[in-house]
Coordinates of C-alpha atoms in Angstrom, one line a residue:
X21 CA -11.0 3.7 6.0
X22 CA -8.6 1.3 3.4
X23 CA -9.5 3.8 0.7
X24 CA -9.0 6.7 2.1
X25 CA -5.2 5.4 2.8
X26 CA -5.1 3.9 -0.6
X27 CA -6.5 7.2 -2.5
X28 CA -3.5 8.9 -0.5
X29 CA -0.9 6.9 -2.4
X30 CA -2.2 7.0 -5.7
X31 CA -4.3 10.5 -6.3
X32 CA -1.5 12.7 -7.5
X33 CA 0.3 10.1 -9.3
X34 CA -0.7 12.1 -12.8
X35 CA 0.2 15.0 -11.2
X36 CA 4.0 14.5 -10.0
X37 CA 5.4 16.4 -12.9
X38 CA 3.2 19.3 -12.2
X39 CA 4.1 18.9 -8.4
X40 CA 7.9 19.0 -9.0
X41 CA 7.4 22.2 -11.5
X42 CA 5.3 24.3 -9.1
X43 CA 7.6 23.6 -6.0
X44 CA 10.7 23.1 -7.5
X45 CA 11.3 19.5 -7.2
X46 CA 13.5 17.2 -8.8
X47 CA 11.3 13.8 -10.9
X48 CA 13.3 11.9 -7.8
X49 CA 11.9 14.5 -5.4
X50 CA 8.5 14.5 -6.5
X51 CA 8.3 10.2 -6.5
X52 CA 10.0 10.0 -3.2
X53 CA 7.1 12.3 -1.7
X54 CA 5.0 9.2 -2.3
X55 CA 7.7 6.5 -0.8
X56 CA 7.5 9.9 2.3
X57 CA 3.7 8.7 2.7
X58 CA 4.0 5.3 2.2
X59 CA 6.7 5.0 5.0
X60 CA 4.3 7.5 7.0
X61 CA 1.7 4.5 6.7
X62 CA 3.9 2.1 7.8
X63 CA 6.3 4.0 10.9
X64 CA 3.4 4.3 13.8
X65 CA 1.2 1.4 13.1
X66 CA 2.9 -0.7 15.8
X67 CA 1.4 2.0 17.7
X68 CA -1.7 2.2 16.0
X69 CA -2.6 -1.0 16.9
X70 CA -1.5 -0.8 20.8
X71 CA -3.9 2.3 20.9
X72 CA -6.7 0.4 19.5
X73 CA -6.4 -2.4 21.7
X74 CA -5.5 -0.1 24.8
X75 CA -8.3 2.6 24.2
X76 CA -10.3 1.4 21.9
X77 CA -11.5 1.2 17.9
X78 CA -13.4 4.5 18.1
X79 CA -11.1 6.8 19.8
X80 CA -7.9 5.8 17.6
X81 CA -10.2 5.6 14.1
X82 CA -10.7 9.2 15.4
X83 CA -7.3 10.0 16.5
X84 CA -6.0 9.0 13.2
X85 CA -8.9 10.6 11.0
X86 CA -8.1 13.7 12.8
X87 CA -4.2 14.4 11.7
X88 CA -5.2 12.9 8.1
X89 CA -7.4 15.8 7.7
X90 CA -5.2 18.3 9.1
X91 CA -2.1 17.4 6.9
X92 CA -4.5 17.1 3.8
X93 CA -5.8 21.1 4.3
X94 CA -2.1 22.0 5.1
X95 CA -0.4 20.1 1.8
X96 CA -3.4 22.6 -0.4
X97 CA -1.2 25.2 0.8
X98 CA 2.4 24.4 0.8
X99 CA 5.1 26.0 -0.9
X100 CA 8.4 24.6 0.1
X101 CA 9.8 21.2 -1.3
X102 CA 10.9 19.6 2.2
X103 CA 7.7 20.7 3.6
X104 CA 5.6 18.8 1.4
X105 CA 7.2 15.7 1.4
X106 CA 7.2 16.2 5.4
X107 CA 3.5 16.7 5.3
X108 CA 3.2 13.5 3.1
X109 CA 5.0 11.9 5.5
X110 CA 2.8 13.1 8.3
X111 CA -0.2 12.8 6.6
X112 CA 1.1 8.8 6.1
X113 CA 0.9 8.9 10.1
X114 CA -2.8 9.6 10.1
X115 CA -3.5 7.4 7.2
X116 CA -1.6 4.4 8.5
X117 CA -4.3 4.7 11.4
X118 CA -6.9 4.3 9.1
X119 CA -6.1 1.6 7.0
X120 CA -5.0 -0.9 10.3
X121 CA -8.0 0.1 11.7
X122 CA -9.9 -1.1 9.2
X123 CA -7.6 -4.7 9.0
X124 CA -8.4 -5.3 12.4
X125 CA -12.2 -4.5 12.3
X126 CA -11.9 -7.6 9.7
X127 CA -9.8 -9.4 11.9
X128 CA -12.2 -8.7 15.1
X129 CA -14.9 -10.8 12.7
X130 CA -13.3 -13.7 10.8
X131 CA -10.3 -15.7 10.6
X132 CA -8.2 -18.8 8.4
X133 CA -8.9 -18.8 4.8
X134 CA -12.4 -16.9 5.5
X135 CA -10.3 -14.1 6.7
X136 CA -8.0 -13.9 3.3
X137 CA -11.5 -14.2 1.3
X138 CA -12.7 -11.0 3.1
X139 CA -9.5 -9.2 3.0
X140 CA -9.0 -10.3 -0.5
X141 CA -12.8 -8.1 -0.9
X142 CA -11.6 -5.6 1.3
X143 CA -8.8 -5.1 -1.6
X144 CA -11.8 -3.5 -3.5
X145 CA -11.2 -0.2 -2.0
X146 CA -7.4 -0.4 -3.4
X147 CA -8.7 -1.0 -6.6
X148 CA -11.0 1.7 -6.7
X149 CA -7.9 3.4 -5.0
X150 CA -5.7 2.0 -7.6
X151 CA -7.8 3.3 -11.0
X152 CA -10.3 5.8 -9.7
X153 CA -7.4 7.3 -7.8
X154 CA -5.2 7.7 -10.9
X155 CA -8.3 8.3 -12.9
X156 CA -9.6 11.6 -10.4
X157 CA -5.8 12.9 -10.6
X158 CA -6.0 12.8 -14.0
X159 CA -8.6 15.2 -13.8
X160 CA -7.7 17.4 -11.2
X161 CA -4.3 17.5 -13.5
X162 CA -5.7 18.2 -16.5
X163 CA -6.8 22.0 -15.0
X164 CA -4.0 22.4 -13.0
X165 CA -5.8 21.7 -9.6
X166 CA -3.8 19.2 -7.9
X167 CA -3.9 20.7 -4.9
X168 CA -7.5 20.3 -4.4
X169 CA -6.7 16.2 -4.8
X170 CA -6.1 17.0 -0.8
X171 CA -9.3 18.3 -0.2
X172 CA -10.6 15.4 -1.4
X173 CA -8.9 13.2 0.5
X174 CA -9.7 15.5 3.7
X175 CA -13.2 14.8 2.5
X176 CA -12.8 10.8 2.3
X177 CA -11.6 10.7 5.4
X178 CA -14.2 12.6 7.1
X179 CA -16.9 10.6 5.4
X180 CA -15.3 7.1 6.6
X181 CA -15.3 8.7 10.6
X182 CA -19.1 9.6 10.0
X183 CA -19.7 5.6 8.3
X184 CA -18.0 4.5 11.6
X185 CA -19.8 6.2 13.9
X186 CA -22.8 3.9 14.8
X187 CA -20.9 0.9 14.6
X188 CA -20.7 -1.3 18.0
X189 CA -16.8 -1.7 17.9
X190 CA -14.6 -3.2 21.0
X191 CA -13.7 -0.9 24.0
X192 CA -10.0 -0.1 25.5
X193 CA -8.6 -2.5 28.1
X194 CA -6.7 -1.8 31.3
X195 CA -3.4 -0.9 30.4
X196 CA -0.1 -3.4 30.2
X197 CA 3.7 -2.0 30.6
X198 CA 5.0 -1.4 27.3
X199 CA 7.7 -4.2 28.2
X200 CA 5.0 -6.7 27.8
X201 CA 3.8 -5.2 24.2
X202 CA 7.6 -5.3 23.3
X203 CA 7.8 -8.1 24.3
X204 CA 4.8 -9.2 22.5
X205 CA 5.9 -7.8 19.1
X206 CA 9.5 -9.4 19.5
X207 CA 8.1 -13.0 19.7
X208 CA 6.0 -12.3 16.6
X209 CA 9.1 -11.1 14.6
X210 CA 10.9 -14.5 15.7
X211 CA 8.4 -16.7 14.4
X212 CA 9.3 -17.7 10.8
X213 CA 5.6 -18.7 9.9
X214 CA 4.6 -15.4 11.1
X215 CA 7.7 -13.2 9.3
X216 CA 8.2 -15.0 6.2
X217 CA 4.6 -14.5 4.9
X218 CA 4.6 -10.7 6.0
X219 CA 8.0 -10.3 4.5
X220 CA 7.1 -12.0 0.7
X221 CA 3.9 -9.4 1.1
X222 CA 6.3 -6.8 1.7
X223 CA 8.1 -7.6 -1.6
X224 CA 4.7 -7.9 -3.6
X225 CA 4.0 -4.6 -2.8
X226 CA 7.3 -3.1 -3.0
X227 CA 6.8 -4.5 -6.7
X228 CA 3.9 -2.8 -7.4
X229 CA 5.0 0.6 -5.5
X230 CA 7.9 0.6 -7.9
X231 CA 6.0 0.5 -10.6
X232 CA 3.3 2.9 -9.4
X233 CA 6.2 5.7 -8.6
X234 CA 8.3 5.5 -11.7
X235 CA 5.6 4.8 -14.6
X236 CA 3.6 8.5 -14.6
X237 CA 7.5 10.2 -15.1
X238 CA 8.3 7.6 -17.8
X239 CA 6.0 6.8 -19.8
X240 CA 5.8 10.8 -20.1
X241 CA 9.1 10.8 -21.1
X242 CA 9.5 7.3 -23.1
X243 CA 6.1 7.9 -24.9
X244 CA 4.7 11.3 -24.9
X245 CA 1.8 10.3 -22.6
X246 CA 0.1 12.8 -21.1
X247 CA -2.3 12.9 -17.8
X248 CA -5.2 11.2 -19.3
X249 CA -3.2 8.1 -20.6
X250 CA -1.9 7.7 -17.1
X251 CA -5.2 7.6 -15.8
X252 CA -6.7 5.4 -18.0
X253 CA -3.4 2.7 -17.8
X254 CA -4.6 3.1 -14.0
X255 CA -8.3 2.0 -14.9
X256 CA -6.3 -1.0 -16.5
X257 CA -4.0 -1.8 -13.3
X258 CA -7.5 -1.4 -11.1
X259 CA -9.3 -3.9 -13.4
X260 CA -5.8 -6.9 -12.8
X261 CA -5.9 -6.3 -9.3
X262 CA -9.4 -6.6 -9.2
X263 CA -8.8 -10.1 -11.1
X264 CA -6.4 -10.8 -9.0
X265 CA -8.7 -10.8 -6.2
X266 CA -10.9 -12.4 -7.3
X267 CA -8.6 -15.2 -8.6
X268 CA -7.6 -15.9 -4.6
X269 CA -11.1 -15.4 -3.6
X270 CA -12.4 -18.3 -6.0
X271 CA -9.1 -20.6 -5.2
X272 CA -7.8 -19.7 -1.6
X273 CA -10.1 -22.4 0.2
X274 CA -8.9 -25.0 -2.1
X275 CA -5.6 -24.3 -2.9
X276 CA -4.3 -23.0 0.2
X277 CA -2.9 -19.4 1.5
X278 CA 0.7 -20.6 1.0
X279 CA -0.1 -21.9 -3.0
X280 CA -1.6 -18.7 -3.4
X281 CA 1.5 -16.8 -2.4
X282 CA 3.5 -19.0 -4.2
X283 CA 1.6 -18.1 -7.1
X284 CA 1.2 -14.7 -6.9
X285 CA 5.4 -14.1 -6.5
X286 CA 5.8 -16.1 -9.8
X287 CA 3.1 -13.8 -11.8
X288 CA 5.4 -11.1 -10.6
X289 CA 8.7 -12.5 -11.3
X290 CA 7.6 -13.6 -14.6
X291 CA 6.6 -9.9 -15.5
X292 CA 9.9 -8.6 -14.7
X293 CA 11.9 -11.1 -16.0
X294 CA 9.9 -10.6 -19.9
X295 CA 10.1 -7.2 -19.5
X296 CA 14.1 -7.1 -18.6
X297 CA 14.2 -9.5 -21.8
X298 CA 12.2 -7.2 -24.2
X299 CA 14.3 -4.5 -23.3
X300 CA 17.6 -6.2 -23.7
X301 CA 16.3 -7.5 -27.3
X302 CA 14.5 -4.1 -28.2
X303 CA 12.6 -0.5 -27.1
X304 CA 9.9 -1.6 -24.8
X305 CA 6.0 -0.5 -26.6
X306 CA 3.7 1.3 -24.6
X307 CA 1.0 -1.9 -24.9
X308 CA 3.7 -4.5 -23.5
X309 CA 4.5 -1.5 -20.7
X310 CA 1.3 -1.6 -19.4
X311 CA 0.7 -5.2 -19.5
X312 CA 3.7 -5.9 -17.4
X313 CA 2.3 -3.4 -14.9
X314 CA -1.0 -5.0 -15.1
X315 CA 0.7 -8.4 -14.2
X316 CA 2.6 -7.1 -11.7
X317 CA -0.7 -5.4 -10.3
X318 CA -2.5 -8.8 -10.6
X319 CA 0.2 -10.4 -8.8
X320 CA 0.0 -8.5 -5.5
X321 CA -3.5 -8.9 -5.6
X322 CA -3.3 -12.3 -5.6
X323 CA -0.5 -12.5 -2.7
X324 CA -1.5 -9.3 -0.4
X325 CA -4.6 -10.6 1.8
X326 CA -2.9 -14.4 1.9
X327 CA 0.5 -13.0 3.2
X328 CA -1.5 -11.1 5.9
X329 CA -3.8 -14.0 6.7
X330 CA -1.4 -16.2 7.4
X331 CA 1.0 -14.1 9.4
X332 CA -2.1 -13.5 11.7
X333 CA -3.1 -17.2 12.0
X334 CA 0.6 -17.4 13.3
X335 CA -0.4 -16.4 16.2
X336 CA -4.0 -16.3 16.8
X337 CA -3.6 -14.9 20.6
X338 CA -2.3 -11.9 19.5
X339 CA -4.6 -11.1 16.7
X340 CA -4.7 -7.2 17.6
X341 CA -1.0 -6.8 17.4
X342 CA 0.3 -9.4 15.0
X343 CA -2.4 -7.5 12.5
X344 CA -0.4 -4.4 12.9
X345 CA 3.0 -5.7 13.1
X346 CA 2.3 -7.5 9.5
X347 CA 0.9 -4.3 8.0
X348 CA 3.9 -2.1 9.4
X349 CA 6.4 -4.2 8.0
X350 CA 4.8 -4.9 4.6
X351 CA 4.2 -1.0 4.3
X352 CA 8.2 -0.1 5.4
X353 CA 9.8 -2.9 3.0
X354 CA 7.9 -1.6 0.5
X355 CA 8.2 2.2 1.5
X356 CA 12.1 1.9 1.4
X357 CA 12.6 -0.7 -1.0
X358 CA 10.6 1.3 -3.7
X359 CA 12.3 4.8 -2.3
X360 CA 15.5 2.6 -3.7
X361 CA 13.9 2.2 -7.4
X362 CA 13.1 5.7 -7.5
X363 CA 17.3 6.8 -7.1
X364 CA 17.6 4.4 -9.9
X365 CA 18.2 6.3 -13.1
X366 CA 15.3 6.4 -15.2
X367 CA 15.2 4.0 -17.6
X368 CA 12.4 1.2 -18.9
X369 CA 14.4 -1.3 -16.8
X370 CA 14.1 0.3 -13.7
X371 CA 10.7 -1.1 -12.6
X372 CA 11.1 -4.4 -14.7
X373 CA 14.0 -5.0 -12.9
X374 CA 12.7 -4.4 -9.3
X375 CA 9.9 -6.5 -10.3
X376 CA 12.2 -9.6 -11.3
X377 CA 14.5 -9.1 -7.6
X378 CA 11.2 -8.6 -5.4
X379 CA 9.2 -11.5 -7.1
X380 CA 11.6 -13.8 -6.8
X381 CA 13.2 -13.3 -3.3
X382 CA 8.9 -13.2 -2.5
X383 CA 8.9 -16.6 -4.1
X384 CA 11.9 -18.1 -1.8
X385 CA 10.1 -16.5 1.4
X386 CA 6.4 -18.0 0.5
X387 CA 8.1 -21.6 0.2
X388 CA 9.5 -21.6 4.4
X389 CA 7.0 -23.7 6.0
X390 CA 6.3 -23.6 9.3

């Protein structure tokens, strides 16, 4: 269910230029259709997660796997520029359901530091998301298919509903007025151990989502790179998250969630900051391009499940909807503050940069204690 959501976000990533050309879409156009999904992801699961606890896991994982699909087969056969990014939005909708589902399947089994261990594994399927994704769009770009990278993802999605099937998952409950589930997601926003965790996530993504939008347009247009090199720099960004999670798997029980996200919002910073320095001293190579991506990418890896972790041990009683209040905002700070980025003129700064300002204000939100 995580990868299908994941897989939306980074599939066409090789194929944005070819996007913008065949519908008529500006660069800003065609990487703001991703920010569209990304805040898609992020805008109902507040909801998401009162349908799961009200009707149940198996009737919302179907719900959502149902308008996944059906925006998937629609964006094969759009034509018009605000229709596709309204679809991506849409589509965002239905994956957003997936991807909490899944979280709060994890969260329904384990908790504490066990719980960032698992949802540091569960970060697997990004990072097959992360470099198969880019890897497949590289492919379907390279013959001028990108629309069928929908069908695929209409296919993922269908597969995780049949995995999900036989599973014994919890049941609905009577119903409570939505007062009470306001009021229950108000007194998780004013907790500070429970917002300034999901917030530094927030930032760590936003980090890498910068990066992830803007690098397919320019290192086309810095270094000549075509589809396949973007694909294979995403096989390199899959392998540092994917040392990245493992890095908090191995440490986490010792070191503590809050080290870790500590940590992970300096790997971050420090990428940006080297990067805005290399470009201030000279042109930026391709090699040291990547490698600040890769930190970056290692970074968030290192800071994503811990963020979320704690923010749910905030407030244990309300595991359900402190799971999906945590992933909503960490998907719309990211979603807008990465929409930002994009508007930036395009220039070898312009991820660096966002990297430096989210790391560090990251860094100053993992230090509240409760």
């Amino acid at each position: 269910l995580v990868f299908t959501t994941q897989l939306g976000i980074t599939i066409d990533l090789p194929s944005l230029g070819s996007i913008a050309r065949d519908l008529g879409m500006s660069a800003s156009g065609a990487e703001i259709s991703v920010s569209a999904y990304v805040v898609g992801v992020a805008a109902p699961i507040p909801f998401w997660g009162f349908a799961a606890d009200r009707w149940g896991r198996h009737a919302t994982i179907r719900a959502a796997v149902a308008l996944f699909v059906a925006c998937s087969l629609l964006l094969t056969v759009v034509d018009q520029p605000w229709l596709f990014v309204a679809l991506r939005f849409v589509q965002g909708v239905g994956g957003g359901g997936c991807a909490i589902l899944g979280r709060i399947l994890a969260r329904d089994t384990w908790e504490g530091p066990e719980l960032a261990r698992r949802f540091a594994y569960l970060s697997v399927s990004y990072i097959v998301a992360l470099g198969g994704g880019q890897f497949l769009g590289a492919l379907f770009e390279r013959h001028d298919l990108w629309r069928l990278e929908f069908v695929l993802l209409a296919a993922m999605a269908l597969a995780a509903l049949g995995m999900t099937s036989g599973l014994s998952l919890a049941s609905g409950r009577p119903p409570q007025p939505l007062r009470e589930t306001a009021r229950v997601y108000l007194g998780l926003v004013r907790l500070p151990s429970f917002l300034a965790p999901t917030l530094a996530g927030g930032l760590s993504y936003a980090a890498l989502l910068a990066w992830q939008q803007t690098s397919p347009l320019l290192m086309g247009e810095l270094y000549a790179a075509d589809a396949a090199t973007v694909g294979n720099v995403g096989l390199l960004t899959a392998a540092a998250y994917l040392a990245g999670s493992l890095a908090l798997g191995h440490f986490v029980l010792r070191a503590g969630q809050a080290r870790m996200l500590e940590a992970g919002s300096l790997v971050i910073a420090g990428a940006g900051m080297a990067g805005i320095a290399l470009w201030l001293a000279a042109s930026t190579p391709l090699g040291a391009f990547v490698g600040f991506y890769c930190l970056v990418s290692f970074g968030q890896a290192v800071m994503f499940p811990g963020s979320m972790s704690l923010a749910i041990g905030a407030a244990p009683e309300r595991g359900v909807y402190a799971t999906a209040l945590c992933s909503f905002l960490h998907q719309i700070v990211a979603g807008f503050l990465a929409a930002c980025v994009s508007l930036l003129p395009h220039a070898e700064w312009q991820p660096t940069a966002a990297a430096f300002v989210f790391g560090l204000a990251a860094f100053a939100l993992a230090r509240v204690r409760p």
